[in-house]
Amino acid sequence: MPKKIRLGILGGGGDSLIGVLHRVASFINDNYVITGGVFNAEYDESIKFAQEIDIPTNRIYNDLDALVEAELKLPKEERIQVCSILTPNFLHFPMAKKLLDNGFHVICEKPMTTTYEEAKILRDTLKKAGTVFAVTHTYTGYPMVRQMREMIKEGVIGKVHKVDAQYYQGWMNPIIHDKEKRSTVWRLDPKKAGISSCMGDIGVHAFNMIEFTTGLQVESLLCDFNYLYDDNQMDMDGTVLIRMGKHVKGVIRASQVATGEENGLSIAIYGQKGGLKWEQENPNYLYRLNDPEPLQVYKPGHQYNSKLSLDGTKLPPGHPEGIFDAMANIYLGVARAIRGEEYNDGEFPTMADGVRGLNFIESTVASHKQGNVWVGLD
Amino acid sequence: MPKKIRLGILGGGGDSLIGVLHRVASFINDNYVITGGVFNAEYDESIKFAQEIDIPTNRIYNDLDALVEAELKLPKEERIQVCSILTPNFLHFPMAKKLLDNGFHVICEKPMTTTYEEAKILRDTLKKAGTVFAVTHTYTGYPMVRQMREMIKEGVIGKVHKVDAQYYQGWMNPIIHDKEKRSTVWRLDPKKAGISSCMGDIGVHAFNMIEFTTGLQVESLLCDFNYLYDDNQMDMDGTVLIRMGKHVKGVIRASQVATGEENGLSIAIYGQKGGLKWEQENPNYLYRLNDPEPLQVYKPGHQYNSKLSLDGTKLPPGHPEGIFDAMANIYLGVARAIRGEEYNDGEFPTMADGVRGLNFIESTVASHKQGNVWVGLD
Amino acid sequence: MPKKIRLGILGGGGDSLIGVLHRVASFINDNYVITGGVFNAEYDESIKFAQEIDIPTNRIYNDLDALVEAELKLPKEERIQVCSILTPNFLHFPMAKKLLDNGFHVICEKPMTTTYEEAKILRDTLKKAGTVFAVTHTYTGYPMVRQMREMIKEGVIGKVHKVDAQYYQGWMNPIIHDKEKRSTVWRLDPKKAGISSCMGDIGVHAFNMIEFTTGLQVESLLCDFNYLYDDNQMDMDGTVLIRMGKHVKGVIRASQVATGEENGLSIAIYGQKGGLKWEQENPNYLYRLNDPEPLQVYKPGHQYNSKLSLDGTKLPPGHPEGIFDAMANIYLGVARAIRGEEYNDGEFPTMADGVRGLNFIESTVASHKQGNVWVGLD
Amino acid sequence: MPKKIRLGILGGGGDSLIGVLHRVASFINDNYVITGGVFNAEYDESIKFAQEIDIPTNRIYNDLDALVEAELKLPKEERIQVCSILTPNFLHFPMAKKLLDNGFHVICEKPMTTTYEEAKILRDTLKKAGTVFAVTHTYTGYPMVRQMREMIKEGVIGKVHKVDAQYYQGWMNPIIHDKEKRSTVWRLDPKKAGISSCMGDIGVHAFNMIEFTTGLQVESLLCDFNYLYDDNQMDMDGTVLIRMGKHVKGVIRASQVATGEENGLSIAIYGQKGGLKWEQENPNYLYRLNDPEPLQVYKPGHQYNSKLSLDGTKLPPGHPEGIFDAMANIYLGVARAIRGEEYNDGEFPTMADGVRGLNFIESTVASHKQGNVWVGLD
C-alpha cells in the first residue's frame, strides 16, 4: 500500500454530521491523512476545531483562496492532493471550479451545483483539469447496491422493463405545518435553498440510484409536486413518471412529509427474467425475485457476490455494515483513481452523475410548473 | 342468531378458486346455507358439481333466468335471498341487473361491470330495488385494514396529505414476452378482456383501498401505462398520479409485470400527525409511524383495536388470519345488512364502491390515451 | 368427490373458539357435514346452539352415551361416522375410548389424554377398533411446515444434527403475578389442569413439530421448569434439553410468561448441508439457509413445493393462508383416511403422535422433579 | 476536546479483520492517534505494515518487552498511554499483565485470558495498577443494546423473570464434518484453542449480553455440549440452563454448527410488565413487547432514547450504523475513562466482565463433563 493521500477538508467543522461522515470514511481504509483545510468560515473556529481533532493547524487556512495559493507553493509531494467540499450548497460550484482550475482532485457533496448550467460548466472545467472528481452519492457505496448493479449488468434479471424508486422522509412535517416556521426557515426560501427542496435534496438520490443500478438513463419525465400550502414555494413531495427507453418505464417517489419515515430510500428493478429490491434502512439485504424459483436474499461478504460488492465489505458475513462503510467505499474508489490504480466502474459517482442530477432536478421543476407535461433529459 | 340466509351461487364450479373462496367465506360465520344456483354454463356440470359438494340438486338451474323464475314461485321464506355472481366479467352486469330487478340481494365479484356506463345503470337499478348489494373488494375485510380506516377516521394521523398505494404482480411476464402467447391469450384481447388489464384487474383494488381507508375521494388523475410491446393493446403496468383534495396528492402504482411479485398490494397513508402502512402479504400487521414516538405495530384481536376491526377477528392474537377470513368478514357484513341488523359503515364494499371503480378505470385509460393529461373523476 | 362425511361434534358450543376453528376446518374442503353431537353439557344449551348454527336438532344428544346408543341404531349409511372431541381435557380419554370401542372415527383435540398411561390404553383400543384417529396438532397442517418435512426427508439439509424449537406465549403473566388470581384459577390447580401447564399445553406442540419435521425421535430429555412463585405448583415456563440420536441434540423452550409474546411457535432445524426455519406467526414463509448459496424463502403455492405442501394450498401464491387453513388441511387428511383413499404420510397427526406427546410431558415433569436429570422416552 | 490519546497496537497487522475493526473504531470519534506497537511477531512485517498504514516506524517494536522498556523512558506526555491487545488468545494474559504492571491502560480482545485462574490474577493486578482496562465485548456498544439496558434499569419491563440468549453461527460445519480437517485445524485442538470452542468463543458473548442488559448475574448453570463426532474434543454447540436469582431462569444457546447462520446473536428479556428483544444482524431495532399495548420498535437517534444510547449514535435516524460504530462506542468510553472524564456505567466492558466470562466458560465445561449437573458461579 502506497503512502496516504493528503486530504483537505472544506467545511464540516463543529458538530457537522457530514463532517463526521467524511472524516470517518477517509480513515476507514487507511488511504487518507487529513492535512489541512478550511473547516469554518470563521478562521478562529477552524483553528479551534483542528485542535480538537488533533490536526496540525499550520495548514488551516482563512479561506479557499488562501489554501490554493499556499498549497501551490509547496512541493508537489507535500501538497494537499484532494479536497472534500462539505460547505453550504451554493458554495459547491465556485469551490469545485477553483480547485479544478488549480489541478486539485475533488470530492464534492451533493448537490454538485445549484443549477444545471453550473454543472455543465464544471464538466467542461474537469475536462481541462483531468483530475479526479467524485460526487458523494453515498448509497452507491453499499455492497448490496453494488451487487445489484453487477447482477443487472450480467443479465440476471434480463432486459429491464420497470423501475420503482422511493425516497420518503418525514422530518419536514413539524416545520411545514407551522405557518410561522415555514415562512422563516431558510430551507423553504427559494432564494437560499434553490429551486427544489424534496426533489433536489433526496429525489435526486433516488434518480441516481436507478441509473446507477440499471445502467440505463432516464430519457424523459413528467412530474407533479405537492407544496402543501399556498404560501409555500418549495416542493415537499413529488412523484415523477419516467421513461428509460422504449417500453421501459418507471416512477420516482420522493417526500419530506411522509410523516414518521426516517430515511426511506428503496429501489425495485424488474426485468423480463426477475426482479431485485433493496432498502437503505436494511442495507445488508438484497432481494432477488426469480419466479419460479424461491425468493433469494443476498448478503454482504459471501463469495457468491461480485468483485465490486466484495471489495466494499470489510468483515465476514453477519457483521452489519452501515452508512460509514458506504461512504468509506466511495473514498476508497477515489483513492485508487487518484493513485492511478485500476478501479471498477461504479466505485465512486463521477462528475457525470452530478451533471445528470442537476439535469433531473431542473427537469422535474419544469415538468411540474408547465402543468405536468413530459420533459426530456439531455 | 337467526336462521341462515339462503345463498345462490352463479359460477364458481369445478376447480374455480374464486368459488372456493366464496363458499368458505359463506361458511365461516355460520350465516349462510348454499341453497342452489348455476355453477356452470353446462347444466350437467352444474349438477355434477352440486353432488360433489353435497348440495341438493333440485335447485340447481339451467341458467339465471330459470333460477329467477323458479325461485320467485317459492314462498318467500324458502326462496334464495342472495346470489353471489362469480361468472366471467362481462356477465356481471346483466346478471346483477336481472337479480336486482327481481328483488334479490347480490354479492358481486369485481369488476362490478365492464364499463362505467353499465355501472351507473346498475346504481339506478339498485335504488329502485332497495336490496343489499356488495362488491367483493376482499382486502377491505382484513381486520388491520379496517383498523387503519378507523384510526384515520378518529384523527390518529391528523389531516391526510399524501397517499401511496401499490399493487404489483408478476404473473403476466411469461405471457407478455412470448409473441405467440400474447397474441392469443384472451386476457390480452381488448374485445374479451375490456379496456384495461393491469388497472382494471388490480389497480382498481389499490384505488378502492385508499378511498376505503382515508374516507377521501380521488378527484382527478393523470395516468401512464406501459404496454411493453407495440403489438400489445392492453396495459401491463401503470402509474397514476392522483389528487384527493387541495394539497392532498398521491400515487397508485400497479403492475402485472413486476417480475417475481406475487400479490404485492400495499398502502401507505401519511397525515400531519403520523403515518399508517399495511401490506397484503403480511396482513396481520399495521404499522403506525408516529414521530417522535417509536414505531408501533398493531395486530389483530387486541383490545386496543376498534370495534370494526375486532368484529372481523375470530381467534386470539398470534393466530394468523388469511384471505378466507377477509372474505368471510365481508359475507358477515352482507348477512347483517340482509337481515336488517345494525352494521358498521365499511363492513362490506357497496355499489358505490363498484361505480367508483369503473369511473377510475375508465379515467386512467382516458388520461393515458390523451397523452398523460389530468382527468377528473365524477 | 364422494358424499360428505357425517361429523358429530362434542363440545365447542357457544362462544368456543376451538368450536369455530373445527367447524370452519370441516367446511373448507367440502368433505364434512355436521350431523349432530353434544355441544354442551346442558342439553338445552346444545339445542339452542344447534339452532343458531342451523344444524338439525334431532341428532343433538344429551350426552355421548346417548349419542352412541342412538347412532348405532341408525343404518350405517346414515350414522355419524366421525366425532370431533372438543371438550375439557379430562374428558378426552373417556370419550375417545367410548367412541373407538363403538367403531367411530375420532378427531381429538390436544392433549389426547391427561396421562401417558391413558394414552397407552387408548393406543391399544385403537388397534382393536381399526378406525381413523387424529390428534389436532394444528400447526402440522401449514403448507410450509409440510414442505419443511418433505425437504428434510429428501435430504435437502443433510443429516440433522441440531434442533431448536420455541413456543413462547405471555398470556399467563397478569394471572401468575396476582396472588389472589393464581390461587383460584383452575388452570393453576393441578387437580383440574393436570401435571403440567406450560409444557403440557404448548411445549408438547413444539415437541410434536420437531418430531414431525425431522422424522427423528426424542430419545431422552433433561428439563427445568420455572414456577415463578413458591405457592404455585404449575410450570409457567420450561427449557428442555433433548437428544434425538447420537450427536443429535437440541432444545425445546416453552413459556407462558414470555410477556407480550402472542403465539410464538418457531422451529429451526440444522443439518450437515443446510438449515430450515419457520415461525407460526408468519406461517407462509420457510427460510432455507444453505451456505454458501444465498438464503432462500419458500412460499406456499409454488410449483417448487412438494406434493404434500401443495395439497394444502388452496389459492395462488401471495394470498396468505392462516390458521383455519392449517386445521382444514388436517380435516382433509382425515377425510381421505376415513374414505379409505390414498393419503400422504404426515397429512394428519395420529394416535402415535398423541401417545408421544403424553410421554414427553410426563418425562419433562419427571426430569424437573428429580433435579434436572436425563429421562429417557419410550 | 483534549489532545488525542496515544494508542499502541499489539497484533492486528496484515489482513487481520480484528485489526481493521479496532483501528477504525479508534479513529471514529477523533480520540486516538496510533503511535506505535507490535503488529506482527516478525519485526520486518510489523515495519512493513506500519508503512502501509502510514504510521511512523520509529515506535514499532520488536516485541512487547521492547515496547514497554522504550516507552517508559519517554516523557509521560509522549508515552503510549493505552495498548490494544489483538494477539492470539494465549498471549492476552501475559501481555495484559505486563502492561498493567507497568502502568499502561489496556483494551483487550476477548477472551481476556484462557483460564479463570489467570483472569483472577489479572483482576488483582489491575487493582494495584489502577489504570483503565476494557474487554471488547463489542456488541454492548450498539445503541439499541444500551437502550435495552437503560430501559430495564428504569423498570420498563418490571422485574425480570426469564431470559433467552442465542448465538448461532454455522461456519464450523465444513470443517467438523471432514475427518481430515477436524483432526488438523488448531481451532479443534484443545492444547491450542483452550478448553472450549463454541462456548468460549461465542457463548460467552451471549452470557455477557444478558448480564449487561439485565443487570443481574448468572448464579448457577447446567450445560450440555454437542461434540458431533467421537474423535472431536471441542464443543461445537451447547445449551446452558441458567439461574439468575430465585424464580429467574433462562437459557443460553450457542452453536458453531447451526448451518447457514452467520452471526446470529439475539437476546430476549421478559419481565412482569413487558419484554425486550434485539438481534445483532439487525442491530438498529429494539422490540418492546408491552401487552396490552401494540408492539413498539425503538430505533437509534430518536430523543425517546436514553442518554447512554444517544451518546453512541453519530447520525440522524434512518442512517443504519454497523459493527464499526459499536466498537467505536467502546473506544469512546475508554477514552473518557483514560482522561478521567465522567462516563456512564456500561460504556465499555471492564475487567469484571472479563473475569465473569472466564468463570462462565469454565463452569459450562464443568457442568457438561460432570454429566449435566448444576454448577454455581462465583
PDB file of N, CA, C and O in Angstrom, chain B residues 93-134:
ATOM      1  N   PHE B  93     -72.719  -7.603 -15.171  1.00  0.00           N
ATOM      2  CA  PHE B  93     -73.746  -6.575 -15.316  1.00  0.00           C
ATOM      3  C   PHE B  93     -75.141  -7.162 -15.596  1.00  0.00           C
ATOM      4  O   PHE B  93     -76.083  -6.903 -14.846  1.00  0.00           O
ATOM      5  N   PRO B  94     -75.300  -7.961 -16.663  1.00  0.00           N
ATOM      6  CA  PRO B  94     -76.657  -8.463 -16.922  1.00  0.00           C
ATOM      7  C   PRO B  94     -77.207  -9.309 -15.779  1.00  0.00           C
ATOM      8  O   PRO B  94     -78.399  -9.229 -15.452  1.00  0.00           O
ATOM      9  N   MET B  95     -76.361 -10.108 -15.144  1.00  0.00           N
ATOM     10  CA  MET B  95     -76.832 -10.948 -14.049  1.00  0.00           C
ATOM     11  C   MET B  95     -77.242 -10.103 -12.840  1.00  0.00           C
ATOM     12  O   MET B  95     -78.297 -10.325 -12.236  1.00  0.00           O
ATOM     13  N   ALA B  96     -76.386  -9.140 -12.512  1.00  0.00           N
ATOM     14  CA  ALA B  96     -76.692  -8.291 -11.366  1.00  0.00           C
ATOM     15  C   ALA B  96     -77.991  -7.529 -11.626  1.00  0.00           C
ATOM     16  O   ALA B  96     -78.859  -7.413 -10.747  1.00  0.00           O
ATOM     17  N   LYS B  97     -78.130  -7.039 -12.832  1.00  0.00           N
ATOM     18  CA  LYS B  97     -79.332  -6.268 -13.150  1.00  0.00           C
ATOM     19  C   LYS B  97     -80.593  -7.138 -13.019  1.00  0.00           C
ATOM     20  O   LYS B  97     -81.585  -6.751 -12.397  1.00  0.00           O
ATOM     21  N   LYS B  98     -80.529  -8.288 -13.607  1.00  0.00           N
ATOM     22  CA  LYS B  98     -81.667  -9.224 -13.544  1.00  0.00           C
ATOM     23  C   LYS B  98     -82.039  -9.522 -12.090  1.00  0.00           C
ATOM     24  O   LYS B  98     -83.219  -9.539 -11.717  1.00  0.00           O
ATOM     25  N   LEU B  99     -81.025  -9.787 -11.275  1.00  0.00           N
ATOM     26  CA  LEU B  99     -81.283 -10.139  -9.866  1.00  0.00           C
ATOM     27  C   LEU B  99     -81.903  -8.958  -9.120  1.00  0.00           C
ATOM     28  O   LEU B  99     -82.873  -9.121  -8.370  1.00  0.00           O
ATOM     29  N   LEU B 100     -81.330  -7.786  -9.318  1.00  0.00           N
ATOM     30  CA  LEU B 100     -81.862  -6.604  -8.626  1.00  0.00           C
ATOM     31  C   LEU B 100     -83.284  -6.306  -9.097  1.00  0.00           C
ATOM     32  O   LEU B 100     -84.168  -6.000  -8.284  1.00  0.00           O
ATOM     33  N   ASP B 101     -83.506  -6.429 -10.380  1.00  0.00           N
ATOM     34  CA  ASP B 101     -84.847  -6.170 -10.927  1.00  0.00           C
ATOM     35  C   ASP B 101     -85.892  -7.090 -10.293  1.00  0.00           C
ATOM     36  O   ASP B 101     -87.071  -6.754 -10.242  1.00  0.00           O
ATOM     37  N   ASN B 102     -85.424  -8.234  -9.845  1.00  0.00           N
ATOM     38  CA  ASN B 102     -86.356  -9.194  -9.268  1.00  0.00           C
ATOM     39  C   ASN B 102     -86.278  -9.285  -7.746  1.00  0.00           C
ATOM     40  O   ASN B 102     -86.727 -10.254  -7.137  1.00  0.00           O
ATOM     41  N   GLY B 103     -85.630  -8.294  -7.158  1.00  0.00           N
ATOM     42  CA  GLY B 103     -85.686  -8.193  -5.693  1.00  0.00           C
ATOM     43  C   GLY B 103     -84.698  -9.054  -4.917  1.00  0.00           C
ATOM     44  O   GLY B 103     -84.836  -9.213  -3.701  1.00  0.00           O
ATOM     45  N   PHE B 104     -83.717  -9.578  -5.593  1.00  0.00           N
ATOM     46  CA  PHE B 104     -82.706 -10.366  -4.877  1.00  0.00           C
ATOM     47  C   PHE B 104     -81.593  -9.455  -4.345  1.00  0.00           C
ATOM     48  O   PHE B 104     -81.298  -8.411  -4.930  1.00  0.00           O
ATOM     49  N   HIS B 105     -80.989  -9.886  -3.241  1.00  0.00           N
ATOM     50  CA  HIS B 105     -79.745  -9.265  -2.807  1.00  0.00           C
ATOM     51  C   HIS B 105     -78.613  -9.832  -3.668  1.00  0.00           C
ATOM     52  O   HIS B 105     -78.729 -10.939  -4.187  1.00  0.00           O
ATOM     53  N   VAL B 106     -77.527  -9.074  -3.790  1.00  0.00           N
ATOM     54  CA  VAL B 106     -76.441  -9.508  -4.680  1.00  0.00           C
ATOM     55  C   VAL B 106     -75.070  -9.320  -4.022  1.00  0.00           C
ATOM     56  O   VAL B 106     -74.802  -8.282  -3.404  1.00  0.00           O
ATOM     57  N   ILE B 107     -74.247 -10.345  -4.163  1.00  0.00           N
ATOM     58  CA  ILE B 107     -72.810 -10.232  -3.850  1.00  0.00           C
ATOM     59  C   ILE B 107     -72.093 -10.433  -5.179  1.00  0.00           C
ATOM     60  O   ILE B 107     -72.197 -11.502  -5.779  1.00  0.00           O
ATOM     61  N   CYS B 108     -71.401  -9.400  -5.627  1.00  0.00           N
ATOM     62  CA  CYS B 108     -70.856  -9.436  -6.986  1.00  0.00           C
ATOM     63  C   CYS B 108     -69.333  -9.371  -6.974  1.00  0.00           C
ATOM     64  O   CYS B 108     -68.744  -8.508  -6.323  1.00  0.00           O
ATOM     65  N   GLU B 109     -68.724 -10.289  -7.697  1.00  0.00           N
ATOM     66  CA  GLU B 109     -67.264 -10.229  -7.813  1.00  0.00           C
ATOM     67  C   GLU B 109     -66.884  -8.966  -8.575  1.00  0.00           C
ATOM     68  O   GLU B 109     -67.687  -8.371  -9.277  1.00  0.00           O
ATOM     69  N   LYS B 110     -65.701  -8.591  -8.430  1.00  0.00           N
ATOM     70  CA  LYS B 110     -65.131  -7.415  -9.036  1.00  0.00           C
ATOM     71  C   LYS B 110     -64.514  -7.782 -10.371  1.00  0.00           C
ATOM     72  O   LYS B 110     -63.940  -8.867 -10.451  1.00  0.00           O
ATOM     73  N   PRO B 111     -64.572  -7.003 -11.451  1.00  0.00           N
ATOM     74  CA  PRO B 111     -65.190  -5.670 -11.517  1.00  0.00           C
ATOM     75  C   PRO B 111     -66.704  -5.801 -11.612  1.00  0.00           C
ATOM     76  O   PRO B 111     -67.211  -6.713 -12.262  1.00  0.00           O
ATOM     77  N   MET B 112     -67.395  -4.878 -11.021  1.00  0.00           N
ATOM     78  CA  MET B 112     -68.845  -4.934 -10.947  1.00  0.00           C
ATOM     79  C   MET B 112     -69.480  -5.002 -12.329  1.00  0.00           C
ATOM     80  O   MET B 112     -70.435  -5.736 -12.553  1.00  0.00           O
ATOM     81  N   THR B 113     -68.913  -4.201 -13.235  1.00  0.00           N
ATOM     82  CA  THR B 113     -69.366  -4.231 -14.631  1.00  0.00           C
ATOM     83  C   THR B 113     -68.122  -4.054 -15.494  1.00  0.00           C
ATOM     84  O   THR B 113     -67.022  -3.919 -14.956  1.00  0.00           O
ATOM     85  N   THR B 114     -68.319  -4.030 -16.807  1.00  0.00           N
ATOM     86  CA  THR B 114     -67.129  -3.805 -17.643  1.00  0.00           C
ATOM     87  C   THR B 114     -67.008  -2.355 -18.093  1.00  0.00           C
ATOM     88  O   THR B 114     -65.964  -1.961 -18.607  1.00  0.00           O
ATOM     89  N   THR B 115     -68.088  -1.573 -17.907  1.00  0.00           N
ATOM     90  CA  THR B 115     -67.989  -0.143 -18.252  1.00  0.00           C
ATOM     91  C   THR B 115     -68.623   0.709 -17.159  1.00  0.00           C
ATOM     92  O   THR B 115     -69.484   0.251 -16.399  1.00  0.00           O
ATOM     93  N   TYR B 116     -68.158   1.936 -17.101  1.00  0.00           N
ATOM     94  CA  TYR B 116     -68.686   2.910 -16.142  1.00  0.00           C
ATOM     95  C   TYR B 116     -70.164   3.163 -16.437  1.00  0.00           C
ATOM     96  O   TYR B 116     -70.991   3.300 -15.528  1.00  0.00           O
ATOM     97  N   GLU B 117     -70.498   3.156 -17.741  1.00  0.00           N
ATOM     98  CA  GLU B 117     -71.880   3.362 -18.166  1.00  0.00           C
ATOM     99  C   GLU B 117     -72.798   2.312 -17.523  1.00  0.00           C
ATOM    100  O   GLU B 117     -73.826   2.648 -16.924  1.00  0.00           O
ATOM    101  N   GLU B 118     -72.419   1.047 -17.654  1.00  0.00           N
ATOM    102  CA  GLU B 118     -73.200  -0.032 -17.042  1.00  0.00           C
ATOM    103  C   GLU B 118     -73.291   0.143 -15.537  1.00  0.00           C
ATOM    104  O   GLU B 118     -74.311  -0.116 -14.914  1.00  0.00           O
ATOM    105  N   ALA B 119     -72.181   0.556 -14.962  1.00  0.00           N
ATOM    106  CA  ALA B 119     -72.148   0.714 -13.507  1.00  0.00           C
ATOM    107  C   ALA B 119     -73.187   1.722 -13.046  1.00  0.00           C
ATOM    108  O   ALA B 119     -73.870   1.523 -12.035  1.00  0.00           O
ATOM    109  N   LYS B 120     -73.286   2.814 -13.815  1.00  0.00           N
ATOM    110  CA  LYS B 120     -74.257   3.841 -13.426  1.00  0.00           C
ATOM    111  C   LYS B 120     -75.699   3.344 -13.603  1.00  0.00           C
ATOM    112  O   LYS B 120     -76.579   3.661 -12.801  1.00  0.00           O
ATOM    113  N   ILE B 121     -75.916   2.551 -14.626  1.00  0.00           N
ATOM    114  CA  ILE B 121     -77.251   1.951 -14.811  1.00  0.00           C
ATOM    115  C   ILE B 121     -77.581   1.051 -13.620  1.00  0.00           C
ATOM    116  O   ILE B 121     -78.663   1.098 -13.045  1.00  0.00           O
ATOM    117  N   LEU B 122     -76.589   0.263 -13.224  1.00  0.00           N
ATOM    118  CA  LEU B 122     -76.799  -0.652 -12.099  1.00  0.00           C
ATOM    119  C   LEU B 122     -77.119   0.138 -10.825  1.00  0.00           C
ATOM    120  O   LEU B 122     -77.949  -0.283 -10.004  1.00  0.00           O
ATOM    121  N   ARG B 123     -76.428   1.233 -10.659  1.00  0.00           N
ATOM    122  CA  ARG B 123     -76.673   2.069  -9.484  1.00  0.00           C
ATOM    123  C   ARG B 123     -78.133   2.527  -9.436  1.00  0.00           C
ATOM    124  O   ARG B 123     -78.778   2.477  -8.388  1.00  0.00           O
ATOM    125  N   ASP B 124     -78.653   2.920 -10.576  1.00  0.00           N
ATOM    126  CA  ASP B 124     -80.054   3.341 -10.623  1.00  0.00           C
ATOM    127  C   ASP B 124     -80.987   2.162 -10.342  1.00  0.00           C
ATOM    128  O   ASP B 124     -82.002   2.310  -9.660  1.00  0.00           O
ATOM    129  N   THR B 125     -80.604   1.030 -10.894  1.00  0.00           N
ATOM    130  CA  THR B 125     -81.409  -0.177 -10.671  1.00  0.00           C
ATOM    131  C   THR B 125     -81.496  -0.502  -9.186  1.00  0.00           C
ATOM    132  O   THR B 125     -82.555  -0.849  -8.653  1.00  0.00           O
ATOM    133  N   LEU B 126     -80.366  -0.406  -8.521  1.00  0.00           N
ATOM    134  CA  LEU B 126     -80.336  -0.721  -7.093  1.00  0.00           C
ATOM    135  C   LEU B 126     -81.218   0.228  -6.302  1.00  0.00           C
ATOM    136  O   LEU B 126     -81.901  -0.188  -5.354  1.00  0.00           O
ATOM    137  N   LYS B 127     -81.196   1.494  -6.697  1.00  0.00           N
ATOM    138  CA  LYS B 127     -82.033   2.477  -5.983  1.00  0.00           C
ATOM    139  C   LYS B 127     -83.477   2.032  -5.967  1.00  0.00           C
ATOM    140  O   LYS B 127     -84.163   2.108  -4.955  1.00  0.00           O
ATOM    141  N   LYS B 128     -83.944   1.570  -7.124  1.00  0.00           N
ATOM    142  CA  LYS B 128     -85.335   1.090  -7.206  1.00  0.00           C
ATOM    143  C   LYS B 128     -85.511  -0.193  -6.403  1.00  0.00           C
ATOM    144  O   LYS B 128     -86.511  -0.370  -5.708  1.00  0.00           O
ATOM    145  N   ALA B 129     -84.528  -1.090  -6.499  1.00  0.00           N
ATOM    146  CA  ALA B 129     -84.679  -2.409  -5.867  1.00  0.00           C
ATOM    147  C   ALA B 129     -84.665  -2.312  -4.341  1.00  0.00           C
ATOM    148  O   ALA B 129     -85.413  -3.010  -3.651  1.00  0.00           O
ATOM    149  N   GLY B 130     -83.798  -1.473  -3.823  1.00  0.00           N
ATOM    150  CA  GLY B 130     -83.725  -1.322  -2.366  1.00  0.00           C
ATOM    151  C   GLY B 130     -83.189  -2.549  -1.648  1.00  0.00           C
ATOM    152  O   GLY B 130     -83.405  -2.726  -0.446  1.00  0.00           O
ATOM    153  N   THR B 131     -82.490  -3.382  -2.371  1.00  0.00           N
ATOM    154  CA  THR B 131     -81.919  -4.572  -1.724  1.00  0.00           C
ATOM    155  C   THR B 131     -80.464  -4.297  -1.329  1.00  0.00           C
ATOM    156  O   THR B 131     -79.954  -3.188  -1.495  1.00  0.00           O
ATOM    157  N   VAL B 132     -79.799  -5.341  -0.838  1.00  0.00           N
ATOM    158  CA  VAL B 132     -78.389  -5.208  -0.445  1.00  0.00           C
ATOM    159  C   VAL B 132     -77.502  -5.614  -1.618  1.00  0.00           C
ATOM    160  O   VAL B 132     -77.772  -6.619  -2.279  1.00  0.00           O
ATOM    161  N   PHE B 133     -76.478  -4.821  -1.862  1.00  0.00           N
ATOM    162  CA  PHE B 133     -75.570  -5.119  -2.964  1.00  0.00           C
ATOM    163  C   PHE B 133     -74.131  -4.949  -2.461  1.00  0.00           C
ATOM    164  O   PHE B 133     -73.782  -3.893  -1.943  1.00  0.00           O
ATOM    165  N   ALA B 134     -73.329  -5.976  -2.639  1.00  0.00           N
ATOM    166  CA  ALA B 134     -71.923  -5.883  -2.224  1.00  0.00           C
ATOM    167  C   ALA B 134     -71.004  -6.251  -3.376  1.00  0.00           C
ATOM    168  O   ALA B 134     -71.300  -7.164  -4.151  1.00  0.00           O
TER     169      ALA B 134
END
